[in-house]
Coordinates of C-alpha atoms in Angstrom, one line a residue:
X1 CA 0.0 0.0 0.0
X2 CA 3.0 2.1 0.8
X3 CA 3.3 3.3 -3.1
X4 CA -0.4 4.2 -3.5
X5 CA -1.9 7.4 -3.1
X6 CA -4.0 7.9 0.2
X7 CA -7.2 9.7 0.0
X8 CA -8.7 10.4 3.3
X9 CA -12.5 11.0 3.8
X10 CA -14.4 14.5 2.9
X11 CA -11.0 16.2 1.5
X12 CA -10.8 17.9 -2.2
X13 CA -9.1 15.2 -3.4
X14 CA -12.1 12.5 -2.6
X15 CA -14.5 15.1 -4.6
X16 CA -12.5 14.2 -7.9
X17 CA -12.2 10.4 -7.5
X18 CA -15.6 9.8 -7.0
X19 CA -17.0 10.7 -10.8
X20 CA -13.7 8.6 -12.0
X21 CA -14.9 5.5 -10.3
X22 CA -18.2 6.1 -11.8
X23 CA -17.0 5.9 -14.7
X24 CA -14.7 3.3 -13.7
X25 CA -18.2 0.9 -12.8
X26 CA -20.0 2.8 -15.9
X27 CA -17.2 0.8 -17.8
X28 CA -17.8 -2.1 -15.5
X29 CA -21.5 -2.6 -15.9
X30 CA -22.2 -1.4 -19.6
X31 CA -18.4 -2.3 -21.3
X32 CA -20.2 -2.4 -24.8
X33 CA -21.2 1.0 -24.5
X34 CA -18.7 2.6 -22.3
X35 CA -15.2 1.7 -21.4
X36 CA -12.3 4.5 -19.4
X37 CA -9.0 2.3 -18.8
X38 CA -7.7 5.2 -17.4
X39 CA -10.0 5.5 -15.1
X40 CA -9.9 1.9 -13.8
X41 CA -5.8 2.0 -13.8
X42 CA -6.1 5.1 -11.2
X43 CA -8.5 3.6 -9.0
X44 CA -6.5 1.0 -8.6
X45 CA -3.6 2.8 -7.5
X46 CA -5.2 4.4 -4.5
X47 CA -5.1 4.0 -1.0
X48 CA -9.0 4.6 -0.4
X49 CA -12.4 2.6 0.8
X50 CA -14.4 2.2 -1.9
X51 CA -16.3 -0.5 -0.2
X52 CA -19.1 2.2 0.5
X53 CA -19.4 3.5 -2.6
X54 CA -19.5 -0.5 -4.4
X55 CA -22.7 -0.7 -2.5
X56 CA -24.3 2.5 -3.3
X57 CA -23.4 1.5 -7.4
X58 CA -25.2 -1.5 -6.9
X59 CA -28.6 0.3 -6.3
X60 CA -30.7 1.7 -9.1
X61 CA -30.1 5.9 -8.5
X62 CA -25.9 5.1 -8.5
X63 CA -25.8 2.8 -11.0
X64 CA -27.9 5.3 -13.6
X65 CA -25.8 8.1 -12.2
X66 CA -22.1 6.2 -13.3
X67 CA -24.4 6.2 -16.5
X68 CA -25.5 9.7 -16.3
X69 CA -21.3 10.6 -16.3
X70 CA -20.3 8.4 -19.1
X71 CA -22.9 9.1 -21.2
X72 CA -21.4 12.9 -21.1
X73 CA -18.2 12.0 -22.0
X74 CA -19.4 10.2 -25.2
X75 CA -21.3 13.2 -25.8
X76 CA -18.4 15.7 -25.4
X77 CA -15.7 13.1 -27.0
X78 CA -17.7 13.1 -30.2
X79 CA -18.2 17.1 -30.4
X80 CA -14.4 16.9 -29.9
X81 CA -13.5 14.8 -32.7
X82 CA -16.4 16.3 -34.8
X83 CA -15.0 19.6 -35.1
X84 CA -11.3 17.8 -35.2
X85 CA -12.2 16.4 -38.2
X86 CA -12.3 19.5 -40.1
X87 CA -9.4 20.9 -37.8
X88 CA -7.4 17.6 -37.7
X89 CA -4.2 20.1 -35.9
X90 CA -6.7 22.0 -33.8
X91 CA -6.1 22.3 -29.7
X92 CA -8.1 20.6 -27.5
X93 CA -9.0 22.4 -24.0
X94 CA -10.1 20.5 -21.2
X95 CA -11.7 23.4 -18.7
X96 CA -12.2 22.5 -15.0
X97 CA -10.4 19.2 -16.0
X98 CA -9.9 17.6 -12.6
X99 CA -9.1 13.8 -13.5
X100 CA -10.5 13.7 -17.0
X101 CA -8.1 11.9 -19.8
X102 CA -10.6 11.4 -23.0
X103 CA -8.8 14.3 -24.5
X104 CA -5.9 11.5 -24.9
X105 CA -8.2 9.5 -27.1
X106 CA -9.6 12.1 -29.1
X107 CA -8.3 12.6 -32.5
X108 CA -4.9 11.9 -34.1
X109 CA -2.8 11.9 -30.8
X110 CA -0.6 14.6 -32.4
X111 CA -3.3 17.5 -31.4
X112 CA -2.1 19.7 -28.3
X113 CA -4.0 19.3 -25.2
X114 CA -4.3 22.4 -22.7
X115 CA -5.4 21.3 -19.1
X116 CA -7.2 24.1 -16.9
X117 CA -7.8 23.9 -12.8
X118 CA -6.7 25.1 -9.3
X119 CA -3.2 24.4 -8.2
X120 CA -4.6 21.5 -6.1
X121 CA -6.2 19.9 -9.0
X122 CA -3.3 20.0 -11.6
X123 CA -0.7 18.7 -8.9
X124 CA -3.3 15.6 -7.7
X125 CA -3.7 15.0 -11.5
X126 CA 0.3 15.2 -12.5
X127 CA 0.9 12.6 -9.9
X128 CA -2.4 10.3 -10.9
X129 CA -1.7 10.5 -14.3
X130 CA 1.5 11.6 -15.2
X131 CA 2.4 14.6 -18.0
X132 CA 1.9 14.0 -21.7
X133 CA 4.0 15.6 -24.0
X134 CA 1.5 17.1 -25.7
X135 CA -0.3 18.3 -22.8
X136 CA 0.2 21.7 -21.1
X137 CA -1.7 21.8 -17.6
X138 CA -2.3 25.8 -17.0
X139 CA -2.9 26.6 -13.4
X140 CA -5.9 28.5 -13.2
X141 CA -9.1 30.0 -12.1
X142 CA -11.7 29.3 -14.9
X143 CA -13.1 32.7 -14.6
X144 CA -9.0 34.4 -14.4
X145 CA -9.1 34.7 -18.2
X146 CA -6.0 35.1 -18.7
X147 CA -5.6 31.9 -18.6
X148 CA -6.7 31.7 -22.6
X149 CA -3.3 33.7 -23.1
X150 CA -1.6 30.0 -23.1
X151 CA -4.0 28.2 -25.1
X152 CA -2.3 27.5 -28.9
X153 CA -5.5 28.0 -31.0
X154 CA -3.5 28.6 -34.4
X155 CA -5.2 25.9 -36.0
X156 CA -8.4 25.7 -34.5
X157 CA -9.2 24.9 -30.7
X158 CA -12.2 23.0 -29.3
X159 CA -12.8 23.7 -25.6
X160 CA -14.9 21.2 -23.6
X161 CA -16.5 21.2 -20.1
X162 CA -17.8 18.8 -18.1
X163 CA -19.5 18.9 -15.3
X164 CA -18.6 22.3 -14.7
X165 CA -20.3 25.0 -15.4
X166 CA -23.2 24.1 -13.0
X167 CA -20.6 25.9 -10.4
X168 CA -19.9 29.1 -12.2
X169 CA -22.5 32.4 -12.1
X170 CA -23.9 32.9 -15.2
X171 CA -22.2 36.3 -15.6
X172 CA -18.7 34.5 -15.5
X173 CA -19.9 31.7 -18.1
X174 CA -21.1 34.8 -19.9
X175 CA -17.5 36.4 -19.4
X176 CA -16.0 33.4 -21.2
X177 CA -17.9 33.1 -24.3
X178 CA -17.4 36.6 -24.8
X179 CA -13.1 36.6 -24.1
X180 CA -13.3 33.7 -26.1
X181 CA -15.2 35.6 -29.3
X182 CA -12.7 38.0 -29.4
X183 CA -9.5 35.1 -29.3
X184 CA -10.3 32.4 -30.6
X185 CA -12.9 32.8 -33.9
X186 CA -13.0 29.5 -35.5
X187 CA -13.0 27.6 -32.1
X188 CA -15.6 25.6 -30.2
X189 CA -16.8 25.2 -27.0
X190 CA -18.7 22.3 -25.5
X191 CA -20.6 22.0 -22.3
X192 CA -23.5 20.5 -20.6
X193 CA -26.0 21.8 -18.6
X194 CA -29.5 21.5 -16.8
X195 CA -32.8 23.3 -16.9
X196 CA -34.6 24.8 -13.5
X197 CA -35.8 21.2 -12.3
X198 CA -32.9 20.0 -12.8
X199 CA -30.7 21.8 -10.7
X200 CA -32.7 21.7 -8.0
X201 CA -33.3 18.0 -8.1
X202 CA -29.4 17.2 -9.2
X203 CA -27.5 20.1 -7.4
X204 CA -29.0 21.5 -4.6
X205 CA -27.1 18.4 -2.2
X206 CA -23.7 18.8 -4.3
X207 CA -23.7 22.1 -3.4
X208 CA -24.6 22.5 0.0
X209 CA -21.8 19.8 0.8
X210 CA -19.4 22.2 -0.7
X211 CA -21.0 25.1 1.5
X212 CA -22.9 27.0 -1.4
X213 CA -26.2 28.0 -0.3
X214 CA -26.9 30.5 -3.2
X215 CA -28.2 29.1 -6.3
X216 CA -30.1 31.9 -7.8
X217 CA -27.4 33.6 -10.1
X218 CA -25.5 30.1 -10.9
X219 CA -25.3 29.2 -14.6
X220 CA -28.6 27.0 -15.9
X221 CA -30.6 27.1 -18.8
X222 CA -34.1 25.9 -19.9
X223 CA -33.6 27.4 -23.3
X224 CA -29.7 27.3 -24.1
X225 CA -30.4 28.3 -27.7
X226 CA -32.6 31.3 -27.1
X227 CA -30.8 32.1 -23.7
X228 CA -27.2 32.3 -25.0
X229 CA -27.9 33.6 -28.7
X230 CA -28.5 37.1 -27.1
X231 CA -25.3 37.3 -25.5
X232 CA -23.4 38.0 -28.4
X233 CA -23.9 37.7 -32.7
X234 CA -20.3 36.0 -33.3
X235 CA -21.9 33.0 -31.7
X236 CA -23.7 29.8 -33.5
X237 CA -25.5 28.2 -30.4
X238 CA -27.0 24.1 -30.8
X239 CA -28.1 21.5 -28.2
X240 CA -29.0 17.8 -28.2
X241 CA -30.4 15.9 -25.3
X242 CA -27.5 14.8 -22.5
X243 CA -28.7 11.2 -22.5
X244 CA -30.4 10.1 -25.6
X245 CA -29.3 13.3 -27.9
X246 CA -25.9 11.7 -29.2
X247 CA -26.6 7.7 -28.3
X248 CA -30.0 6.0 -27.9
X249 CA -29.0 3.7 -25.4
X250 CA -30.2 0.5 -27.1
X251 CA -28.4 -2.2 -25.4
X252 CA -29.2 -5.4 -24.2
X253 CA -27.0 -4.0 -20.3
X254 CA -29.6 -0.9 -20.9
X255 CA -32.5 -1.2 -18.4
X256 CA -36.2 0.1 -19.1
X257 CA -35.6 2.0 -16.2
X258 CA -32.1 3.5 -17.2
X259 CA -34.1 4.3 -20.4
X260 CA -36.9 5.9 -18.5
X261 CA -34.9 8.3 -16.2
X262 CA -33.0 9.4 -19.3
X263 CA -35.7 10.3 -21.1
X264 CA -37.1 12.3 -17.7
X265 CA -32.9 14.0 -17.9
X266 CA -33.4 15.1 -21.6
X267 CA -36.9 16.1 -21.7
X268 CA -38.0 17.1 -18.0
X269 CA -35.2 18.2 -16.5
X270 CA -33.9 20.0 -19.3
X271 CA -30.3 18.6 -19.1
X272 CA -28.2 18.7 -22.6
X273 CA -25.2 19.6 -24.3
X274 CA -24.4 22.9 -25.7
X275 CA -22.4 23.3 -28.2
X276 CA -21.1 27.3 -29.4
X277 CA -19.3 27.9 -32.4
X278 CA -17.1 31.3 -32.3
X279 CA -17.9 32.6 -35.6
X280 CA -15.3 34.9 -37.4

């Protein structure tokens, strides 16, 4: 045990394992739809109790939840490799990228990788899972935008976030798209988020554990294609449903119910992806 990494209960560092082991078990239950080596080689090198959290994947709500997280990455790997199709040297940008590695697997495995988080993050993620050359991990505040002063978009960029801007106020997502009109034309940004119902059935726990009681001016959207269209004209704004927009989840590991609550995500609780294009 003495060369794994110990994670003790309720720190920083536990908040970034526990979505990789869901989609370590995503991987584990639904392998023909879903599969993160990375994620499985990591888990396995820490010193942590994951006896708990075994249990809790076992049970309905969990086990469509590791679903719920891997169903996003698809989504966001195939808006990556979409736009690097047509941009086959492009960037990619993981924002807020705690322990995500699908930008390793996405396109030609020449493209440049730029990794944004706090200090805390980036450090716990160089010793997890080591540098790439490629990659350049940028210490940073998401809403600091300087940050984008490091990024290499000379031929093309595609930014993705994932699970993230749920914790930013909508002025600072705002603040983002706008910076990133004026750098980076050309470009494309990714991102998921949830409707009204949504966030109050999905966030409101997540972020009272982190000690954020107000929940008014964080970033949501019913509407992302009439909400965000208005904040600027050099922006092309599309969505598709989070769970059954990209994939429709027609596997035999697939249960009614799994099925059920997705189409309750997409529809009800308004959650999807969002993709912007900067326009020139």
């Amino acid at each position: 045990m003495d060369d794994k990494l110990q994670i003790q209960p309720g720190t920083a560092q536990e908040t970034l394992i526990i979505p990789l082991y869901a989609r370590k078990k995503c991987g584990d239950k639904f392998p023909e739809l879903y599969a993160d080596p990375a994620a499985t080689e990591i888990c396995n090198r820490l010193d942590y109790d994951f006896s708990e959290l075994n249990k809790k994947y076992d049970t309905t709500f969990y086990e469509f939840g590791a679903l719920e997280g891997a169903m996003r990455q698809l989504d966001m790997m195939y808006e990556i490799n979409d736009y690097l199709r047509n941009h086959p040297n492009a960037s990619i940008v993981c924002l807020g990228c705690g322990l995500d590695l699908d930008s390793r697997r996405c396109g030609n495995q020449q493209n440049k990788i730029f990794n944004v988080d706090f200090p805390d993050v980036i450090a716990m993620r160089e010793e997890l899972a080591g540098t790439n050359p490629r990659e350049t991990n940028i210490v940073s505040d998401l809403t600091d935008l300087s940050w984008m002063d490091q990024v290499d978009a000379r031929n093309g960029a595609v930014f993705y976030a994932a699970g993230v801007f749920h914790y930013l106020k909508k002025e600072n997502v705002k603040a983002i798209v706008l910076k990133m009109t004026e750098l980076f034309p050309g470009c494309r940004l990714v991102f998921d988020t949830v409707g009204t119902l949504g966030y109050k059935l999905m966030m409101r726990v997540i972020l009272k554990k982190h000690g954020m009681n107000n929940f008014g001016n964080l970033f949501y959207t019913n509407n992302s294609v009439k909400d965000l269209s208005s904040w600027s004209d050099k922006i092309s704004v599309s969505s598709k449903g989070y769970m059954l927009g990209y994939y429709d989840m027609k596997l035999p590991s697939i249960k009614g119910i799994h099925r059920l609550l997705a189409n309750i995500g997409d529809n009800i609780m308004h959650m999807q992806i969002v993709k912007i294009e900067l326009l020139y």
